[in-house]
Amino acid sequence: VFLAEDVVVIGDVEIGRDASVWYRCVLRGDVGPIRIGTATNIQEGTILHCAPGMEPTVLDSQVTVGHGAVLHGCHIGGRSLVGMSATVLDGAVIGEECIIGANALVPPGMIIPPRTIFVGSPARFLRRVSDEDVVWILGHARHYVDIKEKYLKEGAGQMVPDEAMWDDA
């Protein structure tokens, strides 16, 4: 796991192996749990939080979250990509192998079916995800696994205590 030096982690947060959380991210598990899956990457300036008594924030394996996104009490299915500055709100569920476009707003409770692309504010269906799109999503996940290894070898990042590790396998 790679956590950049300035990442803020508060409360009930667990992170899967090979995950990376980049600079200026905030993971606030103070009022509800946050779970980050294996090989998931959360890019600079992203905020994860939830509302008291509502759904946890869960990101399954191999999810890419673009710079400046806000994920609040939602579930992001495996092998999905959430674009830069997108917002996904309480109770929303993003299916597996989805793409949420940059600056999209996924409103509370919205269910995004697997292998679909949603864009805009509020988010609306654009098209189905192709096999080529899935390869592209997985390429992002692989890139961040590789680059986090480089950063760790150079001594960058924070230590992650064993109790903060999430075995989502």
PDB file of C-alpha atoms in Angstrom:
ATOM      1  CA  VAL A   1       0.000   0.000   0.000  1.00  0.00           C
ATOM      2  CA  PHE A   2       1.165   3.504  -0.779  1.00  0.00           C
ATOM      3  CA  LEU A   3      -0.186   6.480   1.194  1.00  0.00           C
ATOM      4  CA  ALA A   4       1.348   9.812   0.217  1.00  0.00           C
ATOM      5  CA  GLU A   5       2.879  11.732   3.115  1.00  0.00           C
ATOM      6  CA  ASP A   6       0.083  14.314   3.302  1.00  0.00           C
ATOM      7  CA  VAL A   7      -2.903  11.958   3.045  1.00  0.00           C
ATOM      8  CA  VAL A   8      -5.285  12.367   5.987  1.00  0.00           C
ATOM      9  CA  VAL A   9      -6.833   9.128   7.288  1.00  0.00           C
ATOM     10  CA  ILE A  10      -9.363   9.390  10.126  1.00  0.00           C
ATOM     11  CA  GLY A  11     -11.416   6.664  11.811  1.00  0.00           C
ATOM     12  CA  ASP A  12     -12.614   3.359  10.372  1.00  0.00           C
ATOM     13  CA  VAL A  13     -10.620   3.059   7.143  1.00  0.00           C
ATOM     14  CA  GLU A  14      -9.243  -0.179   5.694  1.00  0.00           C
ATOM     15  CA  ILE A  15      -7.098  -0.410   2.570  1.00  0.00           C
ATOM     16  CA  GLY A  16      -6.417  -3.458   0.371  1.00  0.00           C
ATOM     17  CA  ARG A  17      -3.013  -4.629  -0.804  1.00  0.00           C
ATOM     18  CA  ASP A  18      -1.410  -2.857  -3.773  1.00  0.00           C
ATOM     19  CA  ALA A  19      -3.760   0.125  -3.313  1.00  0.00           C
ATOM     20  CA  SER A  20      -2.450   3.681  -3.533  1.00  0.00           C
ATOM     21  CA  VAL A  21      -3.762   6.951  -2.127  1.00  0.00           C
ATOM     22  CA  TRP A  22      -2.042  10.010  -3.567  1.00  0.00           C
ATOM     23  CA  TYR A  23      -1.291  13.531  -2.384  1.00  0.00           C
ATOM     24  CA  ARG A  24      -3.842  15.758  -0.580  1.00  0.00           C
ATOM     25  CA  CYS A  25      -6.499  13.049  -0.269  1.00  0.00           C
ATOM     26  CA  VAL A  26      -8.783  12.870   2.770  1.00  0.00           C
ATOM     27  CA  LEU A  27     -10.282   9.555   3.914  1.00  0.00           C
ATOM     28  CA  ARG A  28     -12.758  10.400   6.704  1.00  0.00           C
ATOM     29  CA  GLY A  29     -14.048   7.238   8.313  1.00  0.00           C
ATOM     30  CA  ASP A  30     -15.104   9.144  11.421  1.00  0.00           C
ATOM     31  CA  VAL A  31     -18.876   8.618  11.081  1.00  0.00           C
ATOM     32  CA  GLY A  32     -18.913   5.496   8.900  1.00  0.00           C
ATOM     33  CA  PRO A  33     -16.523   2.922   7.452  1.00  0.00           C
ATOM     34  CA  ILE A  34     -14.445   3.335   4.323  1.00  0.00           C
ATOM     35  CA  ARG A  35     -13.115   0.268   2.484  1.00  0.00           C
ATOM     36  CA  ILE A  36     -10.625   0.501  -0.374  1.00  0.00           C
ATOM     37  CA  GLY A  37     -10.035  -2.643  -2.438  1.00  0.00           C
ATOM     38  CA  THR A  38      -6.928  -4.333  -3.775  1.00  0.00           C
ATOM     39  CA  ALA A  39      -5.023  -2.431  -6.492  1.00  0.00           C
ATOM     40  CA  THR A  40      -7.390   0.546  -6.258  1.00  0.00           C
ATOM     41  CA  ASN A  41      -5.882   3.999  -6.770  1.00  0.00           C
ATOM     42  CA  ILE A  42      -7.227   7.251  -5.381  1.00  0.00           C
ATOM     43  CA  GLN A  43      -5.627  10.221  -7.076  1.00  0.00           C
ATOM     44  CA  GLU A  44      -4.683  13.650  -5.763  1.00  0.00           C
ATOM     45  CA  GLY A  45      -7.196  15.792  -3.915  1.00  0.00           C
ATOM     46  CA  THR A  46      -9.940  13.177  -3.619  1.00  0.00           C
ATOM     47  CA  ILE A  47     -12.271  13.101  -0.596  1.00  0.00           C
ATOM     48  CA  LEU A  48     -13.973   9.962   0.763  1.00  0.00           C
ATOM     49  CA  HIS A  49     -16.566  10.296   3.546  1.00  0.00           C
ATOM     50  CA  CYS A  50     -20.068   9.102   4.539  1.00  0.00           C
ATOM     51  CA  ALA A  51     -23.074  10.406   6.429  1.00  0.00           C
ATOM     52  CA  PRO A  52     -23.840   9.178   9.968  1.00  0.00           C
ATOM     53  CA  GLY A  53     -26.055   6.098   9.923  1.00  0.00           C
ATOM     54  CA  MET A  54     -25.950   5.862   6.128  1.00  0.00           C
ATOM     55  CA  GLU A  55     -24.108   3.528   3.758  1.00  0.00           C
ATOM     56  CA  PRO A  56     -20.341   3.019   4.063  1.00  0.00           C
ATOM     57  CA  THR A  57     -18.045   4.145   1.278  1.00  0.00           C
ATOM     58  CA  VAL A  58     -16.723   1.047  -0.493  1.00  0.00           C
ATOM     59  CA  LEU A  59     -14.402   0.856  -3.485  1.00  0.00           C
ATOM     60  CA  ASP A  60     -13.917  -2.669  -4.797  1.00  0.00           C
ATOM     61  CA  SER A  61     -10.710  -3.962  -6.431  1.00  0.00           C
ATOM     62  CA  GLN A  62      -8.910  -2.246  -9.331  1.00  0.00           C
ATOM     63  CA  VAL A  63     -10.914   0.980  -9.147  1.00  0.00           C
ATOM     64  CA  THR A  64      -9.348   4.189 -10.463  1.00  0.00           C
ATOM     65  CA  VAL A  65     -10.553   7.448  -8.893  1.00  0.00           C
ATOM     66  CA  GLY A  66      -9.441  10.561 -10.783  1.00  0.00           C
ATOM     67  CA  HIS A  67      -8.048  13.741  -9.254  1.00  0.00           C
ATOM     68  CA  GLY A  68     -10.403  15.820  -7.125  1.00  0.00           C
ATOM     69  CA  ALA A  69     -13.323  13.384  -6.968  1.00  0.00           C
ATOM     70  CA  VAL A  70     -15.738  13.280  -4.020  1.00  0.00           C
ATOM     71  CA  LEU A  71     -17.128   9.879  -2.997  1.00  0.00           C
ATOM     72  CA  HIS A  72     -19.698  10.068  -0.207  1.00  0.00           C
ATOM     73  CA  GLY A  73     -21.452   6.982   1.176  1.00  0.00           C
ATOM     74  CA  CYS A  74     -21.389   5.123  -2.131  1.00  0.00           C
ATOM     75  CA  HIS A  75     -20.259   1.772  -3.550  1.00  0.00           C
ATOM     76  CA  ILE A  76     -17.955   1.641  -6.576  1.00  0.00           C
ATOM     77  CA  GLY A  77     -17.829  -1.744  -8.313  1.00  0.00           C
ATOM     78  CA  GLY A  78     -14.578  -3.421  -9.281  1.00  0.00           C
ATOM     79  CA  ARG A  79     -12.624  -2.459 -12.384  1.00  0.00           C
ATOM     80  CA  SER A  80     -14.431   0.884 -12.665  1.00  0.00           C
ATOM     81  CA  LEU A  81     -13.102   4.379 -13.295  1.00  0.00           C
ATOM     82  CA  VAL A  82     -14.445   7.545 -11.667  1.00  0.00           C
ATOM     83  CA  GLY A  83     -13.318  10.597 -13.641  1.00  0.00           C
ATOM     84  CA  MET A  84     -11.612  13.722 -12.373  1.00  0.00           C
ATOM     85  CA  SER A  85     -13.785  15.998 -10.208  1.00  0.00           C
ATOM     86  CA  ALA A  86     -16.740  13.591 -10.350  1.00  0.00           C
ATOM     87  CA  THR A  87     -19.063  13.429  -7.335  1.00  0.00           C
ATOM     88  CA  VAL A  88     -20.837  10.231  -6.263  1.00  0.00           C
ATOM     89  CA  LEU A  89     -23.316  10.756  -3.420  1.00  0.00           C
ATOM     90  CA  ASP A  90     -24.963   8.773  -0.608  1.00  0.00           C
ATOM     91  CA  GLY A  91     -26.448   5.406  -1.473  1.00  0.00           C
ATOM     92  CA  ALA A  92     -25.328   5.484  -5.107  1.00  0.00           C
ATOM     93  CA  VAL A  93     -24.079   2.163  -6.460  1.00  0.00           C
ATOM     94  CA  ILE A  94     -21.751   2.016  -9.447  1.00  0.00           C
ATOM     95  CA  GLY A  95     -21.675  -1.428 -11.082  1.00  0.00           C
ATOM     96  CA  GLU A  96     -18.555  -3.324 -12.098  1.00  0.00           C
ATOM     97  CA  GLU A  97     -16.538  -2.147 -15.114  1.00  0.00           C
ATOM     98  CA  CYS A  98     -18.203   1.278 -15.314  1.00  0.00           C
ATOM     99  CA  ILE A  99     -16.870   4.671 -16.307  1.00  0.00           C
ATOM    100  CA  ILE A 100     -18.158   7.815 -14.595  1.00  0.00           C
ATOM    101  CA  GLY A 101     -17.127  10.834 -16.655  1.00  0.00           C
ATOM    102  CA  ALA A 102     -15.097  13.781 -15.420  1.00  0.00           C
ATOM    103  CA  ASN A 103     -17.225  16.335 -13.525  1.00  0.00           C
ATOM    104  CA  ALA A 104     -20.216  13.971 -13.439  1.00  0.00           C
ATOM    105  CA  LEU A 105     -22.673  14.168 -10.543  1.00  0.00           C
ATOM    106  CA  VAL A 106     -24.158  10.831  -9.501  1.00  0.00           C
ATOM    107  CA  PRO A 107     -27.082  11.795  -7.242  1.00  0.00           C
ATOM    108  CA  PRO A 108     -28.057  10.031  -4.012  1.00  0.00           C
ATOM    109  CA  GLY A 109     -29.425   6.525  -4.488  1.00  0.00           C
ATOM    110  CA  MET A 110     -28.692   6.284  -8.216  1.00  0.00           C
ATOM    111  CA  ILE A 111     -27.886   2.760  -9.437  1.00  0.00           C
ATOM    112  CA  ILE A 112     -25.471   2.592 -12.388  1.00  0.00           C
ATOM    113  CA  PRO A 113     -25.666  -0.793 -14.177  1.00  0.00           C
ATOM    114  CA  PRO A 114     -22.446  -2.768 -14.814  1.00  0.00           C
ATOM    115  CA  ARG A 115     -20.429  -1.993 -17.959  1.00  0.00           C
ATOM    116  CA  THR A 116     -21.978   1.406 -18.640  1.00  0.00           C
ATOM    117  CA  ILE A 117     -20.637   4.930 -19.077  1.00  0.00           C
ATOM    118  CA  PHE A 118     -22.471   7.782 -17.340  1.00  0.00           C
ATOM    119  CA  VAL A 119     -21.592  11.472 -17.814  1.00  0.00           C
ATOM    120  CA  GLY A 120     -22.951  14.894 -16.917  1.00  0.00           C
ATOM    121  CA  SER A 121     -24.775  16.537 -14.038  1.00  0.00           C
ATOM    122  CA  PRO A 122     -26.942  14.794 -13.137  1.00  0.00           C
ATOM    123  CA  ALA A 123     -25.272  11.708 -14.574  1.00  0.00           C
ATOM    124  CA  ARG A 124     -26.961  10.148 -17.602  1.00  0.00           C
ATOM    125  CA  PHE A 125     -26.271   7.079 -19.723  1.00  0.00           C
ATOM    126  CA  LEU A 126     -23.837   7.621 -22.612  1.00  0.00           C
ATOM    127  CA  ARG A 127     -23.123   4.093 -23.890  1.00  0.00           C
ATOM    128  CA  ARG A 128     -22.122   0.550 -22.944  1.00  0.00           C
ATOM    129  CA  VAL A 129     -18.520  -0.161 -21.913  1.00  0.00           C
ATOM    130  CA  SER A 130     -16.610  -2.114 -24.569  1.00  0.00           C
ATOM    131  CA  ASP A 131     -13.967  -4.771 -24.004  1.00  0.00           C
ATOM    132  CA  GLU A 132     -11.406  -2.166 -25.133  1.00  0.00           C
ATOM    133  CA  ASP A 133     -12.679   0.216 -22.446  1.00  0.00           C
ATOM    134  CA  VAL A 134     -12.149  -2.473 -19.782  1.00  0.00           C
ATOM    135  CA  VAL A 135      -8.564  -2.989 -20.998  1.00  0.00           C
ATOM    136  CA  TRP A 136      -8.064   0.800 -20.723  1.00  0.00           C
ATOM    137  CA  ILE A 137      -9.487   0.868 -17.160  1.00  0.00           C
ATOM    138  CA  LEU A 138      -7.281  -2.055 -16.090  1.00  0.00           C
ATOM    139  CA  GLY A 139      -4.278  -0.298 -17.663  1.00  0.00           C
ATOM    140  CA  HIS A 140      -4.831   2.628 -15.302  1.00  0.00           C
ATOM    141  CA  ALA A 141      -5.049   0.293 -12.309  1.00  0.00           C
ATOM    142  CA  ARG A 142      -1.852  -1.529 -13.377  1.00  0.00           C
ATOM    143  CA  HIS A 143      -0.004   1.767 -13.944  1.00  0.00           C
ATOM    144  CA  TYR A 144      -0.761   2.925 -10.411  1.00  0.00           C
ATOM    145  CA  VAL A 145       0.325  -0.407  -8.903  1.00  0.00           C
ATOM    146  CA  ASP A 146       3.630  -0.063 -10.786  1.00  0.00           C
ATOM    147  CA  ILE A 147       4.233   3.593  -9.943  1.00  0.00           C
ATOM    148  CA  LYS A 148       3.418   3.137  -6.249  1.00  0.00           C
ATOM    149  CA  GLU A 149       6.176   0.492  -6.149  1.00  0.00           C
ATOM    150  CA  LYS A 150       8.616   3.074  -7.526  1.00  0.00           C
ATOM    151  CA  TYR A 151       7.588   5.591  -4.861  1.00  0.00           C
ATOM    152  CA  LEU A 152       7.898   3.002  -2.076  1.00  0.00           C
ATOM    153  CA  LYS A 153      11.386   1.989  -3.268  1.00  0.00           C
ATOM    154  CA  GLU A 154      12.387   5.660  -3.096  1.00  0.00           C
ATOM    155  CA  GLY A 155      11.182   5.843   0.527  1.00  0.00           C
ATOM    156  CA  ALA A 156       8.115   7.979  -0.126  1.00  0.00           C
ATOM    157  CA  GLY A 157       4.815   7.509   1.671  1.00  0.00           C
ATOM    158  CA  GLN A 158       3.447   6.688   5.118  1.00  0.00           C
ATOM    159  CA  MET A 159       3.478   3.366   6.937  1.00  0.00           C
ATOM    160  CA  VAL A 160       0.137   1.560   6.957  1.00  0.00           C
ATOM    161  CA  PRO A 161      -0.498  -0.431  10.156  1.00  0.00           C
ATOM    162  CA  ASP A 162      -1.572  -4.061   9.723  1.00  0.00           C
ATOM    163  CA  GLU A 163      -4.950  -3.384  11.341  1.00  0.00           C
ATOM    164  CA  ALA A 164      -5.715  -0.906   8.540  1.00  0.00           C
ATOM    165  CA  MET A 165      -5.271  -3.558   5.842  1.00  0.00           C
ATOM    166  CA  TRP A 166      -8.437  -4.869   4.165  1.00  0.00           C
ATOM    167  CA  ASP A 167      -8.489  -8.406   2.799  1.00  0.00           C
ATOM    168  CA  ASP A 168     -11.127  -8.003   0.102  1.00  0.00           C
ATOM    169  CA  ALA A 169     -10.126 -11.143  -1.802  1.00  0.00           C
TER     170      ALA A 169
END
